Structure formats: structure tokens, C-alpha cells
Amino acid sequence: YGKALMAKRLALTMGYLALTSYDQMSITPLGETPGESFGPVTGKASFMRAAGYLENMPESPRTKLYESITRLRFGSGSGICYVFTDGFSDDSLEDALGYLRYYKQKTTLVHILGPEELRPNQEGEVRLLDAETGERREVEMSPGLLRAYEEALRDFTAGLREACHRHWFAYERISSGMDLRQAVLEQLI
């Protein structure tokens, strides 16, 4: 599965848990600006509407998490917030997390990466395609380049984890190739 599909499946699952617990839930796509929100809704009867919303939700090729999140409106009380992202943002993820903390959102950043991003196994000449921007690059994959990539991924992941911990938020990294049940039961609840 792709990262966007995994994000939608996880959002729907966590939404279902909220709805069956008689909590409110909302879904807002974050791109360059926030998309139209679904909700807040309550009750199990809202589940199929949430599924339809997610199925038809457009994907944004670029993300500005801070700009999107600062345009959201939160109620007066605290809440639970899941941010499903690949971690790439054209603006400050750190500032976005600070904004959520200010509004008393108990946040879990769910960092979704594809299996090929987590463990690239290609050697030789490879054509890379950025799924969001469509940009293509020809790269010679050598053992040294793979090691450099793995180190950069470790640093990137560590930076996201540390940013979350500075704001007292949870951080979970999930592969889009992971079984949905395993991802939810072992990492999100």
C-alpha cells in the first residue's frame, strides 16, 4: 500500500475507535493549506460517512504542516490528535507541534514511510520518482550511497522523534507495507 492509503486506513480506524466510544471525531487533510474538514461527528452511524469522505479526499502534492495546522480551529478543551505524515513539510514541523501543544492537543505523530524508503535494496543505476512532485532523478546506488541514505534516514527520524518529545507528544514510525491490525494494536493503542 502507499503512504496516503495507509494514512487514510489508520485515520478511519482511529476514528472508528472514537465513534464507538461516543467521542467526537474530525478529519482534516493537511496540505499547503488545510482541506475541508469532516466533522466533528459522534456515534457509530457516522462511520460510513467518514469512510466515504476519506475515500474521496484529494491528496496534496506538497505539505505545509504549520500553515495548515494554524488554520484549524480547536474547541476550548483538550483533545486527542493524530497527525499522519511522511515527515516532509515545506515549513516548520516543530512550530506545528508547538501550536498543537498550545491548544492542549494530546498528539501522536504517525510517521509513515514506504518499505522501499525504510530498506532500499536496489544497487546499480536507479531512476527515482518523487511521488508527490513527480520529479525524476537518475542515481547510481552504491553500497556507500546506501549507507549514507540509512544514516540520513536515522537522523531524520531521530529529529522527528526528538521534536515530538520536546512537546510531550508520542512518535510512531509505521511502514505503509505493515499490516493495519498490527500497526494499530502494536503501535497506536
XYZ file of C-alpha atoms in Angstrom:
189
model
C 0.000 0.000 0.000
C 1.059 3.609 -0.485
C 1.656 6.057 2.333
C -1.501 8.073 1.645
C -3.670 4.957 1.651
C -2.116 3.776 4.923
C -2.747 7.212 6.455
C -6.402 7.050 5.398
C -6.805 3.498 6.734
C -5.232 4.461 10.069
C -7.353 7.635 10.317
C -10.513 5.632 9.673
C -9.545 3.002 12.256
C -8.753 5.561 14.945
C -11.943 7.424 14.039
C -13.951 4.232 14.425
C -12.493 3.729 17.896
C -13.501 7.285 18.825
C -17.008 6.907 17.399
C -17.668 3.602 19.189
C -16.518 5.232 22.438
C -19.079 8.033 21.963
C -16.329 10.620 21.452
C -16.328 13.319 18.803
C -14.032 12.966 15.825
C -12.985 15.161 12.936
C -10.757 14.591 9.934
C -8.878 17.385 8.188
C -6.434 16.836 5.331
C -3.285 18.914 5.688
C -1.574 20.080 2.519
C -0.347 23.501 1.522
C -3.469 24.663 3.363
C -5.976 22.540 5.266
C -8.639 20.918 3.156
C -12.314 20.883 4.000
C -12.870 19.126 7.317
C -15.202 16.259 8.010
C -16.894 16.596 11.377
C -16.991 16.888 14.229
C -19.306 13.899 14.358
C -20.304 11.381 17.004
C -21.815 7.910 17.027
C -21.279 4.738 15.026
C -23.719 5.904 12.349
C -21.092 8.452 11.224
C -18.542 5.766 10.359
C -19.664 5.144 6.760
C -19.769 8.886 6.071
C -16.200 9.151 7.400
C -15.147 6.263 5.146
C -16.706 7.971 2.125
C -15.019 11.252 2.993
C -11.601 9.601 3.249
C -12.112 7.630 0.043
C -12.786 10.840 -1.879
C -10.299 13.051 -0.046
C -7.852 14.586 -2.530
C -4.120 14.284 -1.920
C -1.929 17.357 -1.833
C 1.419 17.163 -3.647
C 3.082 19.464 -1.115
C 2.615 19.910 2.614
C 2.930 22.921 4.870
C 2.077 21.455 8.264
C 2.493 24.640 10.293
C 0.436 26.767 7.917
C -2.271 24.091 7.715
C -2.429 23.408 11.440
C -2.569 27.094 12.424
C -5.700 27.462 10.286
C -7.526 24.744 12.224
C -9.983 25.697 14.926
C -9.911 23.721 18.161
C -12.589 23.690 20.831
C -11.979 25.152 24.267
C -10.964 21.857 25.852
C -8.148 19.449 25.249
C -8.345 16.695 22.661
C -6.542 13.808 21.041
C -4.896 14.459 17.702
C -3.222 12.077 15.255
C -1.004 13.624 12.592
C -0.334 11.130 9.797
C 2.668 12.305 7.772
C 5.781 11.240 5.933
C 7.557 13.949 7.917
C 8.268 16.208 4.955
C 6.916 19.717 5.242
C 7.771 22.900 3.379
C 7.552 24.769 6.692
C 8.334 24.080 10.348
C 7.089 20.814 11.799
C 8.478 21.953 15.165
C 6.281 25.074 15.093
C 3.255 22.969 14.078
C 3.793 20.732 17.115
C 4.128 23.799 19.349
C 0.794 25.072 18.050
C -0.916 21.773 18.840
C 0.595 21.809 22.332
C -0.665 25.363 22.915
C -4.186 24.158 22.125
C -3.831 21.265 24.579
C -3.942 18.535 21.943
C -2.565 15.197 23.099
C -0.826 14.442 19.840
C 0.650 11.348 18.242
C 2.753 11.966 15.169
C 2.442 8.877 12.996
C 5.431 8.882 10.642
C 4.527 6.761 7.612
C 7.252 5.592 5.266
C 7.155 3.083 2.439
C 9.010 -0.233 2.723
C 11.354 0.902 -0.058
C 12.181 4.044 1.948
C 12.906 2.047 5.083
C 15.037 -0.613 3.403
C 16.142 0.267 -0.096
C 17.632 -2.824 -1.670
C 18.486 -1.533 -5.107
C 22.031 -1.454 -6.420
C 23.261 -0.087 -9.712
C 21.536 2.591 -11.749
C 18.110 3.503 -10.422
C 15.500 6.025 -11.533
C 13.862 7.683 -8.535
C 10.432 9.278 -8.768
C 9.139 11.673 -6.127
C 5.542 10.522 -5.698
C 4.383 13.969 -4.542
C 6.116 16.290 -7.010
C 6.702 13.942 -9.955
C 10.401 14.910 -10.044
C 12.674 12.208 -11.512
C 16.348 11.547 -10.791
C 18.842 9.030 -12.096
C 21.074 7.731 -9.298
C 23.889 5.201 -9.127
C 23.140 3.186 -5.971
C 26.411 2.049 -4.429
C 26.956 0.457 -1.014
C 28.387 3.781 0.196
C 25.346 5.716 -1.011
C 23.021 3.196 0.678
C 24.913 3.624 3.967
C 24.685 7.417 3.631
C 20.945 7.116 2.954
C 20.425 4.882 6.004
C 22.325 7.379 8.167
C 20.302 10.307 6.796
C 17.067 8.375 7.464
C 18.184 7.627 11.050
C 18.982 11.330 11.593
C 15.688 12.449 10.025
C 13.683 10.001 12.131
C 15.594 10.948 15.283
C 14.874 14.630 14.597
C 11.135 13.984 14.310
C 11.140 11.823 17.443
C 13.057 14.487 19.412
C 10.714 17.251 18.226
C 7.751 15.197 19.438
C 9.368 14.510 22.794
C 10.175 18.217 23.313
C 6.430 18.843 23.132
C 5.483 15.754 25.182
C 3.934 14.081 22.148
C 4.120 10.476 21.053
C 6.012 9.461 17.929
C 5.353 6.255 15.992
C 7.026 5.202 12.753
C 4.974 2.867 10.597
C 5.684 1.225 7.264
C 2.950 1.581 4.679
C 3.544 -2.115 3.975
C 2.688 -3.062 7.547
C -0.474 -4.989 8.380
C -3.137 -2.494 9.524
C -4.140 -4.544 12.558
C -0.511 -4.865 13.659
C 0.091 -1.125 13.206
C -2.943 -0.194 15.298
C -2.646 -2.803 18.045
C 1.136 -2.690 18.477
C 1.831 0.980 17.898
C -1.211 3.214 18.226
C -3.300 1.929 21.107
